[in-house]
Coordinates of C-alpha atoms in Angstrom, one line a residue:
M976 CA -21.2 -8.6 -55.8
K977 CA -17.5 -8.2 -55.9
T978 CA -15.3 -11.0 -57.1
F979 CA -11.7 -11.8 -56.1
P980 CA -9.1 -13.1 -58.5
L981 CA -8.3 -16.8 -58.5
P982 CA -5.0 -16.7 -56.7
S983 CA -6.6 -14.6 -54.0
T984 CA -9.6 -17.2 -53.7
L985 CA -6.8 -20.0 -53.3
F986 CA -5.3 -18.2 -50.7
L987 CA -8.3 -17.6 -48.8
L988 CA -9.1 -21.4 -48.7
L989 CA -5.6 -22.0 -47.7
V990 CA -5.9 -19.7 -44.8
F991 CA -9.2 -21.0 -43.3
L992 CA -7.8 -24.6 -43.8
L993 CA -4.6 -23.6 -41.5
L994 CA -7.0 -22.0 -39.0
G995 CA -9.2 -24.9 -38.8
L996 CA -6.1 -27.1 -38.3
F997 CA -4.8 -25.0 -35.5
R998 CA -8.2 -25.1 -33.7
P999 CA -7.6 -27.3 -30.7
S1000 CA -10.8 -29.1 -29.4
T1001 CA -9.4 -31.3 -26.8
S1002 CA -6.1 -30.4 -25.8
L1003 CA -4.0 -27.2 -25.4
R1004 CA -0.7 -28.0 -27.1
P1005 CA 1.7 -25.3 -28.5
I1006 CA 2.0 -25.1 -32.2
R1007 CA 5.1 -26.6 -33.8
D1008 CA 7.1 -25.0 -36.4
R1009 CA 5.9 -25.4 -39.9
P1010 CA 8.0 -24.1 -42.6
S1011 CA 6.2 -22.4 -45.5
V1012 CA 7.1 -20.1 -48.3
V1013 CA 4.8 -17.0 -49.3
T1014 CA 5.3 -14.9 -52.3
S1015 CA 5.0 -11.2 -52.2
A1016 CA 2.2 -11.3 -54.8
T1017 CA 0.0 -13.2 -52.7
W1018 CA -0.1 -10.3 -50.0
S1019 CA -0.6 -7.7 -52.5
D1020 CA -3.6 -9.4 -53.7
E1021 CA -5.1 -9.8 -50.1
N1022 CA -5.1 -6.1 -49.5
A1023 CA -8.6 -5.9 -50.7
L1024 CA -9.8 -7.6 -47.6
F1025 CA -8.4 -5.1 -45.2
K1026 CA -10.4 -1.8 -46.5
R1027 CA -12.5 -1.9 -43.4
D1028 CA -11.7 -2.3 -39.6
E1029 CA -11.1 -5.7 -38.6
A1030 CA -13.6 -5.3 -35.7
E1031 CA -16.3 -4.4 -38.5
L1032 CA -15.5 -7.7 -40.4
N1033 CA -16.3 -9.8 -37.4
P1034 CA -18.2 -8.7 -34.5
Y1035 CA -16.6 -11.1 -31.9
Y1036 CA -13.3 -9.5 -32.3
W1037 CA -11.6 -9.1 -28.7
N1038 CA -8.6 -7.1 -28.0
I1039 CA -6.6 -8.9 -25.4
T1040 CA -4.0 -6.0 -24.8
G1041 CA -3.6 -5.4 -21.1
I1042 CA -2.4 -6.8 -17.8
Y1043 CA -3.4 -10.2 -16.4
R1044 CA -3.0 -11.7 -13.0
G1045 CA -3.5 -15.1 -11.8
T1046 CA -2.1 -18.4 -10.6
W1047 CA 0.3 -20.9 -11.7
R1048 CA 1.0 -24.5 -10.5
F1049 CA 2.9 -27.6 -11.9
M1050 CA 0.8 -30.2 -13.2
G1051 CA 2.6 -33.0 -11.2
P1052 CA 3.2 -33.1 -7.6
A1053 CA 6.4 -31.1 -8.2
N1054 CA 8.8 -30.3 -11.0
G1055 CA 10.2 -33.7 -11.9
S1056 CA 12.8 -32.5 -14.5
S1057 CA 16.4 -32.9 -13.7
K1058 CA 17.3 -30.3 -16.0
F1059 CA 15.3 -27.5 -14.4
V1060 CA 16.8 -25.7 -11.3
D1061 CA 15.2 -26.6 -8.0
S1062 CA 12.2 -24.7 -7.1
S1063 CA 10.8 -24.4 -3.7
G1064 CA 7.3 -23.6 -4.8
F1065 CA 4.6 -25.9 -6.2
Q1066 CA 2.3 -23.1 -7.2
G1067 CA 2.1 -19.2 -6.9
V1068 CA 1.1 -16.1 -8.6
S1069 CA 1.5 -15.1 -12.3
V1070 CA 1.4 -11.8 -14.0
L1071 CA 1.1 -11.4 -17.9
E1072 CA 1.6 -8.2 -19.7
L1073 CA 0.5 -8.5 -23.4
L1074 CA 0.4 -6.1 -26.4
S1075 CA -1.6 -7.2 -29.5
K1076 CA -1.3 -5.7 -32.8
P1077 CA -3.2 -6.9 -35.9
S1078 CA -1.2 -8.8 -38.8
K1079 CA -2.0 -8.8 -42.5
L1080 CA -3.7 -12.2 -42.0
Q1081 CA -7.3 -11.8 -41.1
G1082 CA -7.9 -13.3 -37.6
V1083 CA -4.5 -13.4 -36.5
H1084 CA -2.8 -10.9 -34.4
Y1085 CA 0.9 -10.5 -33.3
V1086 CA 1.2 -10.5 -29.6
T1087 CA 4.3 -9.5 -27.5
G1088 CA 4.7 -9.3 -23.8
S1089 CA 6.2 -10.9 -20.7
I1090 CA 5.1 -13.3 -18.1
T1091 CA 6.4 -13.4 -14.3
F1092 CA 6.3 -16.6 -12.1
Q1093 CA 6.2 -15.4 -8.5
D1094 CA 6.7 -17.7 -5.5
L1095 CA 8.9 -20.0 -7.4
F1096 CA 12.1 -19.6 -5.0
D1097 CA 12.5 -19.3 -1.3
N1098 CA 13.9 -15.6 -1.9
E1099 CA 10.6 -13.5 -2.3
R1100 CA 12.7 -10.8 -4.2
E1101 CA 13.6 -13.1 -6.9
H1102 CA 11.0 -13.9 -9.7
A1103 CA 11.1 -15.8 -13.0
R1104 CA 10.4 -13.4 -15.9
L1105 CA 10.2 -14.2 -19.6
R1106 CA 9.7 -12.1 -22.5
I1107 CA 7.2 -13.9 -24.9
E1108 CA 5.8 -13.3 -28.3
G1109 CA 3.4 -15.3 -30.6
V1110 CA 0.1 -15.0 -32.2
Y1111 CA -3.6 -14.8 -31.1
V1112 CA -6.1 -16.5 -33.4
W1113 CA -9.1 -14.6 -32.3
P1114 CA -11.9 -16.5 -34.3
F1115 CA -10.8 -19.5 -32.3
R1116 CA -9.8 -17.6 -29.1
Q1117 CA -6.5 -19.4 -29.1
L1118 CA -3.2 -17.8 -27.9
R1119 CA 0.1 -19.5 -29.0
M1120 CA 3.4 -18.0 -27.6
V1121 CA 7.1 -18.7 -27.1
A1122 CA 9.8 -17.1 -25.1
N1123 CA 11.6 -14.5 -26.9
S1124 CA 15.5 -14.1 -27.4
G1125 CA 15.6 -10.6 -28.1
G1126 CA 17.1 -7.8 -25.9
D1127 CA 15.3 -4.7 -24.4
G1128 CA 15.2 -3.0 -27.7
P1129 CA 12.6 -3.5 -30.6
F1130 CA 12.7 -7.0 -32.1
P1131 CA 15.0 -7.0 -35.2
E1132 CA 12.5 -9.1 -37.2
E1133 CA 9.4 -7.6 -35.8
E1134 CA 8.2 -6.2 -39.3
Y1135 CA 9.1 -9.3 -40.9
F1136 CA 7.1 -11.4 -38.7
R1137 CA 4.0 -9.1 -38.7
S1138 CA 4.3 -9.0 -42.6
N1139 CA 4.3 -12.8 -43.0
P1140 CA 1.6 -14.5 -40.9
Y1141 CA 2.7 -17.9 -41.9
H1142 CA 5.9 -17.3 -39.8
L1143 CA 3.6 -16.3 -37.0
L1144 CA 1.6 -19.3 -37.3
G1145 CA 4.7 -21.4 -37.4
M1146 CA 6.0 -19.8 -34.3
F1147 CA 9.0 -18.4 -36.6
S1148 CA 11.9 -20.0 -34.7
N1149 CA 13.6 -23.2 -34.0
Q1150 CA 15.7 -22.0 -30.9
V1151 CA 14.3 -19.3 -28.6
Y1152 CA 15.6 -18.1 -25.3
P1153 CA 14.2 -16.0 -22.4
D1154 CA 15.2 -12.7 -21.7
P1155 CA 18.1 -12.5 -19.3
L1156 CA 16.8 -11.9 -15.7
K1157 CA 19.2 -10.3 -13.7
G1158 CA 19.7 -11.4 -10.0
N1159 CA 20.5 -9.2 -7.0
N1160 CA 24.2 -9.3 -7.8
G1161 CA 23.9 -8.3 -11.3
E1162 CA 24.3 -11.6 -12.9
K1163 CA 22.1 -13.8 -14.5
N1164 CA 20.2 -16.2 -12.1
A1165 CA 20.2 -19.9 -12.2
L1166 CA 16.7 -20.1 -13.8
T1167 CA 17.6 -18.0 -16.7
K1168 CA 21.0 -20.0 -17.5
E1169 CA 19.1 -23.2 -17.5
L1170 CA 16.4 -22.0 -19.8
E1171 CA 18.8 -20.5 -22.2
K1172 CA 20.7 -23.8 -22.2
Y1173 CA 18.1 -26.2 -22.5
C1174 CA 14.6 -24.8 -22.9
N1175 CA 12.3 -23.9 -25.7
V1176 CA 9.3 -22.5 -23.8
E1177 CA 6.0 -22.7 -25.5
I1178 CA 2.6 -21.4 -24.1
A1179 CA -0.9 -22.4 -25.4
A1180 CA -4.0 -20.9 -23.9
K1181 CA -7.6 -20.6 -24.3
V1182 CA -9.2 -16.9 -24.1
S1183 CA -12.7 -16.5 -22.6
R1184 CA -14.6 -13.2 -21.7
I1185 CA -16.0 -12.3 -18.5
S1186 CA -19.2 -10.5 -18.9
A1187 CA -19.2 -6.6 -18.0
S1188 CA -22.4 -7.3 -15.5
Q1189 CA -20.2 -9.7 -13.4
I1190 CA -17.2 -7.2 -12.8
E1191 CA -16.7 -3.7 -11.7
G1192 CA -16.6 -1.1 -14.5
E1193 CA -18.2 -1.0 -17.8
H1194 CA -15.3 -2.8 -19.8
D1195 CA -15.1 -6.5 -20.5
K1196 CA -12.5 -8.6 -18.9
Y1197 CA -10.7 -11.6 -20.5
R1198 CA -9.5 -14.9 -18.8
F1199 CA -6.7 -17.2 -20.0
E1200 CA -6.4 -20.9 -19.2
G1201 CA -3.4 -22.4 -20.7
L1202 CA -0.2 -24.7 -20.4
T1203 CA 3.4 -23.8 -20.3
E1204 CA 5.8 -26.5 -21.6
A1205 CA 9.5 -26.5 -22.3
P1206 CA 10.7 -29.6 -24.5
A1207 CA 14.4 -29.8 -24.2
L1208 CA 16.5 -28.9 -27.2
D1209 CA 18.5 -32.1 -27.0
S1210 CA 15.4 -34.3 -27.1
D1211 CA 16.4 -35.8 -23.6
G1212 CA 13.4 -35.2 -21.7
E1213 CA 11.3 -32.0 -20.9
C1214 CA 13.1 -29.1 -19.3
F1215 CA 10.4 -28.8 -16.6
T1216 CA 7.1 -30.1 -15.8
P1217 CA 4.3 -28.6 -17.7
I1218 CA 2.8 -25.5 -15.7
L1219 CA -1.0 -24.6 -15.7
L1220 CA -1.8 -21.0 -16.1
N1221 CA -4.9 -19.2 -15.2
A1222 CA -5.1 -15.5 -15.3
S1223 CA -7.6 -12.7 -15.5
S1224 CA -7.2 -9.2 -16.9
I1225 CA -7.1 -6.2 -14.8
N1226 CA -9.4 -3.4 -15.5
V1227 CA -6.9 -0.5 -15.4
D1228 CA -9.4 2.2 -15.4
V1229 CA -11.2 0.7 -12.2
Y1230 CA -7.7 0.3 -10.8
Y1231 CA -6.7 3.9 -11.4
N1232 CA -10.3 5.2 -10.1
K1233 CA -9.8 3.3 -6.9
A1234 CA -6.2 4.6 -6.4
V1235 CA -7.4 8.2 -6.9
N1236 CA -10.4 7.7 -4.5
Y1237 CA -7.7 6.3 -2.0
T1238 CA -5.5 9.4 -2.3
L1239 CA -8.7 11.6 -2.0
M1240 CA -9.2 9.8 1.3
V1241 CA -5.8 10.2 2.5
T1242 CA -5.8 14.0 1.7
F1243 CA -9.2 14.4 3.5
I1244 CA -8.1 12.6 6.7
S1245 CA -4.8 14.6 6.7
F1246 CA -6.8 17.8 6.5
L1247 CA -8.9 16.6 9.4
Q1248 CA -5.7 15.9 11.4
V1249 CA -4.4 19.4 10.7
L1250 CA -7.6 20.7 12.2
L1251 CA -7.2 18.4 15.2
H1252 CA -3.7 19.4 15.9
I1253 CA -4.6 23.1 15.8
R1254 CA -7.4 22.1 18.4
Q1255 CA -5.0 20.3 20.6
M1256 CA -2.4 23.1 20.4
E1257 CA -5.0 25.7 21.5
H1258 CA -6.1 23.3 24.4
S1259 CA -2.4 23.2 25.8
N1260 CA -1.2 26.6 24.6
S1261 CA 0.4 27.4 28.2
Q1262 CA 3.9 26.0 29.1
F1263 CA 2.5 23.8 31.7
G1264 CA -0.2 22.5 29.5
A1265 CA 2.3 21.5 26.8
S1266 CA 4.4 19.8 29.5
K1267 CA 1.6 17.3 30.4
V1268 CA 1.6 16.0 26.7
S1269 CA 4.0 12.9 26.2
L1270 CA 6.8 13.8 23.9
I1271 CA 7.0 10.1 22.8
M1272 CA 3.5 10.0 21.8
I1273 CA 3.7 13.1 19.4
G1274 CA 7.1 11.8 18.2
Q1275 CA 5.6 8.3 17.3
Q1276 CA 2.8 9.8 15.4
A1277 CA 5.3 12.3 13.5
I1278 CA 7.3 9.2 12.4
M1279 CA 4.1 7.5 11.2
D1280 CA 3.1 10.3 9.1
A1281 CA 6.7 10.8 7.7
Y1282 CA 6.7 7.1 6.7
L1283 CA 3.3 7.5 4.9
C1284 CA 4.6 10.6 3.1
L1285 CA 7.5 8.8 1.7
L1286 CA 5.4 5.6 0.7
H1287 CA 2.9 8.0 -1.1
L1288 CA 5.6 9.8 -2.9
A1289 CA 7.3 6.6 -4.0
A1290 CA 4.1 5.3 -5.1
G1291 CA 3.6 8.3 -7.2
V1292 CA 7.1 7.9 -8.7
V1293 CA 6.4 4.2 -9.6
V1294 CA 3.1 4.8 -11.3
E1295 CA 3.9 7.7 -13.4
S1296 CA 0.1 8.2 -14.5
L1297 CA -0.9 8.6 -10.7
F1298 CA 1.9 10.8 -9.8
N1299 CA -0.3 13.8 -9.2
A1300 CA -2.7 12.2 -7.1
F1301 CA -0.2 10.4 -4.8
A1302 CA 2.2 13.6 -4.7
T1303 CA -1.0 15.5 -3.3
A1304 CA -1.6 13.0 -0.6
A1305 CA 2.2 13.0 0.2
F1306 CA 2.3 16.7 0.4
F1307 CA -0.6 16.9 2.8
K1308 CA 1.2 14.1 5.0
F1309 CA 4.3 16.2 4.8
V1310 CA 2.6 19.3 6.2
V1311 CA 1.1 17.2 9.1
F1312 CA 4.5 16.0 9.8
S1313 CA 6.8 18.7 9.2
I1314 CA 4.8 21.8 10.2
F1315 CA 2.3 20.8 12.9
E1316 CA 3.7 17.7 14.5
M1317 CA 7.3 18.8 14.6
R1318 CA 6.3 22.2 15.8
Y1319 CA 4.3 20.7 18.6
F1320 CA 7.0 18.3 19.3
L1321 CA 9.5 21.2 19.9
A1322 CA 6.9 23.1 22.0
I1323 CA 6.6 20.0 24.2
W1324 CA 10.4 19.5 24.6
K1325 CA 10.9 23.3 25.5
A1326 CA 8.1 23.0 28.0
T1327 CA 9.5 20.0 29.7
R1328 CA 12.9 21.7 29.8
P1329 CA 12.4 25.4 31.1
A1330 CA 15.8 25.6 32.5
S1331 CA 17.5 24.7 29.3
S1332 CA 15.4 27.5 27.5
S1333 CA 16.7 30.1 29.6
E1334 CA 20.4 29.2 29.0
N1335 CA 22.7 30.5 26.4
W1336 CA 22.3 29.4 22.8
E1337 CA 25.2 27.1 22.6
V1338 CA 23.5 24.7 25.3
M1339 CA 20.2 25.0 23.5
R1340 CA 21.7 24.2 20.2
R1341 CA 23.6 21.3 21.4
E1342 CA 20.4 19.7 23.1
L1343 CA 18.5 20.4 19.9
S1344 CA 21.1 18.5 17.9
V1345 CA 20.9 15.6 20.2
L1346 CA 17.1 15.6 19.9
Y1347 CA 17.0 15.9 16.2
S1348 CA 19.8 13.3 15.6
R1349 CA 17.8 10.9 17.8
F1350 CA 14.6 11.4 16.1
Y1351 CA 15.9 11.0 12.5
G1352 CA 18.0 8.2 13.4
I1353 CA 14.9 6.4 14.6
L1354 CA 13.1 7.4 11.4
V1355 CA 15.9 5.9 9.2
G1356 CA 16.5 3.0 11.3
G1357 CA 12.8 2.3 11.5
I1358 CA 12.8 2.0 7.6
L1359 CA 15.7 -0.3 7.4
V1360 CA 14.1 -2.6 10.3
T1361 CA 10.7 -2.5 8.5
Y1362 CA 12.2 -3.5 5.1
E1363 CA 14.1 -6.4 6.6
L1364 CA 11.1 -7.6 8.6
R1365 CA 8.6 -6.9 6.0
V1366 CA 7.2 -10.3 6.5
F1367 CA 5.8 -9.2 9.7
L1368 CA 4.2 -6.1 8.4
R1369 CA 1.0 -6.7 10.3
A1370 CA 2.8 -6.9 13.5
I1371 CA 4.8 -3.8 13.0
V1372 CA 1.7 -1.9 12.1
F1373 CA -0.1 -3.2 15.2
L1374 CA 3.1 -2.1 17.2
A1375 CA 3.2 1.3 15.6
Y1376 CA -0.6 1.9 16.5
S1377 CA 0.1 1.9 20.2
F1378 CA 0.9 5.7 20.0
W1379 CA -1.5 6.3 22.9
V1380 CA 0.3 4.1 25.3
P1381 CA 3.1 6.7 26.1
Q1382 CA 0.4 9.3 27.1
I1383 CA -1.3 6.9 29.3
V1384 CA 1.8 5.9 31.3
T1385 CA 2.8 9.7 31.5
N1386 CA -0.6 10.5 33.0
I1387 CA -0.2 7.7 35.7
I1388 CA 3.3 8.6 36.5
K1389 CA 2.9 12.5 36.6
D1390 CA -0.9 12.4 37.7
T1391 CA -1.7 15.0 35.2
R1392 CA -5.2 16.3 34.5
K1393 CA -6.5 16.6 31.0
P1394 CA -3.5 16.8 28.9
L1395 CA -5.3 16.0 25.7
H1396 CA -8.5 17.5 24.3
P1397 CA -11.2 14.7 24.0
Q1398 CA -11.8 15.8 20.4
Y1399 CA -8.3 15.2 19.5
I1400 CA -8.2 11.6 21.2
L1401 CA -11.3 10.5 19.3
G1402 CA -10.4 12.2 15.9
M1403 CA -6.9 11.0 15.8
S1404 CA -7.9 7.5 16.6
A1405 CA -10.6 7.5 13.8
T1406 CA -8.4 9.0 11.0
R1407 CA -5.2 6.9 11.9
L1408 CA -7.3 3.7 11.5
A1409 CA -8.7 4.7 8.1
I1410 CA -5.5 3.6 6.0
P1411 CA -4.8 0.3 7.7
L1412 CA -8.4 -0.6 7.6
Y1413 CA -8.6 0.2 3.8
V1414 CA -5.4 -1.7 3.0
F1415 CA -6.1 -4.8 5.2
G1416 CA -9.7 -4.7 5.5
C1417 CA -11.0 -3.7 2.1
P1418 CA -11.6 -6.8 -0.1
S1419 CA -11.4 -4.6 -3.3
N1420 CA -8.6 -2.4 -2.5
F1421 CA -6.3 -1.1 -5.3
L1422 CA -3.2 -2.8 -3.8
R1423 CA -4.9 -6.2 -4.0
I1424 CA -4.1 -7.2 -0.6
E1425 CA -6.2 -10.1 0.7
A1426 CA -8.6 -8.8 3.2
D1427 CA -7.9 -9.8 7.0
K1428 CA -11.1 -9.2 9.0
W1429 CA -9.7 -10.4 12.3
W1430 CA -6.6 -8.5 12.1
C1431 CA -8.6 -5.3 11.4
I1432 CA -11.1 -6.1 14.4
C1433 CA -8.1 -6.6 16.7
L1434 CA -6.5 -3.4 15.6
T1435 CA -9.7 -1.5 16.0
V1436 CA -10.2 -2.9 19.4
F1437 CA -6.6 -2.1 20.4
V1438 CA -6.8 1.5 19.5
A1439 CA -10.4 1.9 21.1
V1440 CA -9.2 0.6 24.3
Q1441 CA -6.3 3.0 24.3
A1442 CA -8.6 5.9 23.5
G1443 CA -11.1 4.8 26.1
I1444 CA -8.5 4.8 28.8
L1445 CA -7.5 8.3 27.8
L1446 CA -11.0 9.5 28.1
V1447 CA -11.6 7.9 31.6
Q1448 CA -8.5 9.6 32.8
H1449 CA -9.8 12.8 31.3
Y1450 CA -12.9 12.8 33.2
F1451 CA -12.3 10.6 36.2
G1452 CA -8.6 11.1 37.0
S1453 CA -5.3 9.8 35.8
R1454 CA -5.2 7.2 38.4
C1455 CA -8.9 6.3 38.8
F1456 CA -8.4 2.7 37.8
I1457 CA -5.5 1.9 40.0
P1458 CA -6.2 0.5 43.5
R1459 CA -5.8 3.3 46.2
Q1460 CA -3.9 0.7 48.2
I1461 CA -0.6 1.0 45.9
L1462 CA -1.0 4.7 45.2
P1463 CA 1.2 7.2 47.2
E1464 CA -0.5 9.4 49.5
K1465 CA -2.1 12.3 47.7
Y1466 CA -2.9 15.8 49.2
C1467 CA -6.6 16.6 49.7
Y1468 CA -7.8 20.0 48.4
H1469 CA -11.3 19.5 50.0
R1470 CA -10.1 19.1 53.5
K1471 CA -11.9 21.1 56.4
V1472 CA -10.7 24.6 57.0
E1473 CA -9.1 24.8 60.5
S1474 CA -10.2 28.5 61.0
N1475 CA -13.4 29.7 60.0
P1476 CA -13.2 33.3 58.9
Q1477 CA -16.4 35.2 58.5
A1478 CA -15.9 36.4 55.1
T1479 CA -13.4 34.8 52.5
D1480 CA -13.0 36.0 48.9
C1481 CA -11.5 34.0 45.9
V1482 CA -8.7 36.0 44.5
I1483 CA -9.2 34.5 41.0
C1484 CA -12.9 35.5 40.6
M1485 CA -13.2 38.1 43.5
A1486 CA -16.4 36.5 44.7
S1487 CA -17.1 35.2 48.2
I1488 CA -16.7 31.5 49.1
D1489 CA -19.4 29.6 50.6
L1490 CA -17.6 27.5 53.4
S1491 CA -20.8 25.4 54.3
R1492 CA -20.3 23.2 51.3
R1493 CA -17.2 21.4 51.4
Y1494 CA -16.7 20.5 47.7
D1495 CA -17.5 24.1 46.6
Y1496 CA -14.1 25.2 47.7
M1497 CA -10.4 24.1 47.7
V1498 CA -7.8 24.7 50.2
T1499 CA -4.1 24.8 49.1
P1500 CA -1.2 23.4 51.3
C1501 CA -0.3 27.3 52.0
E1502 CA -3.9 27.7 53.6
H1503 CA -5.5 29.7 50.7
L1504 CA -9.0 29.2 49.7
F1505 CA -10.5 29.3 46.2
H1506 CA -13.7 28.0 44.4
S1507 CA -13.1 24.6 43.1
G1508 CA -13.9 25.4 39.5
C1509 CA -11.6 28.5 39.7
L1510 CA -8.5 26.6 41.0
Q1511 CA -9.1 23.6 38.6
R1512 CA -8.9 26.0 35.7
W1513 CA -6.0 27.8 37.2
M1514 CA -4.1 24.5 37.7
D1515 CA -4.7 23.7 34.2
I1516 CA -2.3 26.5 33.3
K1517 CA 0.0 26.7 36.2
M1518 CA 0.7 24.4 39.1
E1519 CA 1.3 27.2 41.6
C1520 CA -0.7 29.1 44.2
P1521 CA -2.4 32.3 42.7
T1522 CA -1.8 34.1 45.9
C1523 CA 1.7 33.3 47.0
R1524 CA 3.1 31.5 43.8
R1525 CA 4.2 28.3 45.7
S1526 CA 4.2 25.1 43.8
L1527 CA 1.0 23.0 44.1
P1528 CA 0.7 19.2 44.4
P1529 CA -1.3 17.3 41.6
A1530 CA -5.1 17.5 42.3

């Protein structure tokens, strides 16, 4: 059996005595400063303890490195300190980022990171963020931290603190200040000024483990329950009322898998939308067929896809490890927006302005410039409006998903027949609902947005009603649900023929027409007869008589 020299044995007894004193049983109070002196000879004798990995020495070792998200709240009804800036929030969301490194003292880890208090002020863009450092005594599952006064670079005394665990356990500082938090105007906000002037922020927390069987994924998760205090440096009351903290670790692997699966879904639905656009363009490949499609409807969908492209590209830039996945989704949205929707948008515009297309290039270029300036002006203006009104994001999304309404109104005004293919109506309605239903309806979405079941139901019903009206207009006529009393008089193509010729042929199919069945033939205002099916297919392409080329009224 291996023996240790006497100085090392005394040192080990002193270490375990200190660890036992630091073990809190009934209260979570920060560890106060305890000056101590350690000689270099003591550390050289202890090196024999670290020939094996620390996890092998103790099977209960937990690595708490990671990101934690939870809540904070004042212990009292509100912050009762006069030295602390007025805060509008009583409770809110807290985010911790921790990095744990082993020290030379067995059972003690050096921990650095930051803690962010959200919902502290009325301004949602302003958060309180503190850089923190301290120790994690993992045999007793205790975390002790203080706010750090260093800059953005490496801590100047980091190696000294890591090499001297007594300074770790003594919190190694008498005066520590938070990291300067910059405001919107580039100056330190009031919270940081107050903390630097008065506060010595100390955090004490208990660490517990959540079993892997109770969470998603195979990795264990950890939970913090602790207390944040700030006694004043001038001993004249506390800087702010103690804050209770509760936070659970985020499984980054599961988070990344959810994000990748989301981008795969976006890529797949973008591919489906490409196929649906091709099917619709084939359905309205003639000039008259394109003129029946609403320009506002296609433009609204193009703007939505442009926004989605920018959002996914920005997400890829922010989360560098997921750049490839989000960039792929953004690329497919860019293809849908820039190639198919903008091409169809211009085809509809040309079809509705046949006179302009035949004019010279200068007139055409001037009108195109006006069209593009309006489109991209609405695109940029919508970004600014959405950013300023982001509190009403759900209402904005609900309004954006009224993209079928312009086509419904156009069908009623022009009394058009079958402008959209049924597959396009159903397919686009389903694919466009996928993203908002995931973001606002999936309880475990990667954005961690709280699910709103009733909002998702209302959005689905809203889009389904629009699609249902379009299908009814497609099969039963654009004005079938409007009372006939308020409709203008409409020409009847199935009227009786005044003269009864013995033999009449349809010039479209060159077959004879049976005049004994009234609804088997149609009569134009210019007294030309055709089969009902032949003339309806002809009118889907051109609204003019196949015989004399006169304009025809809507059927």
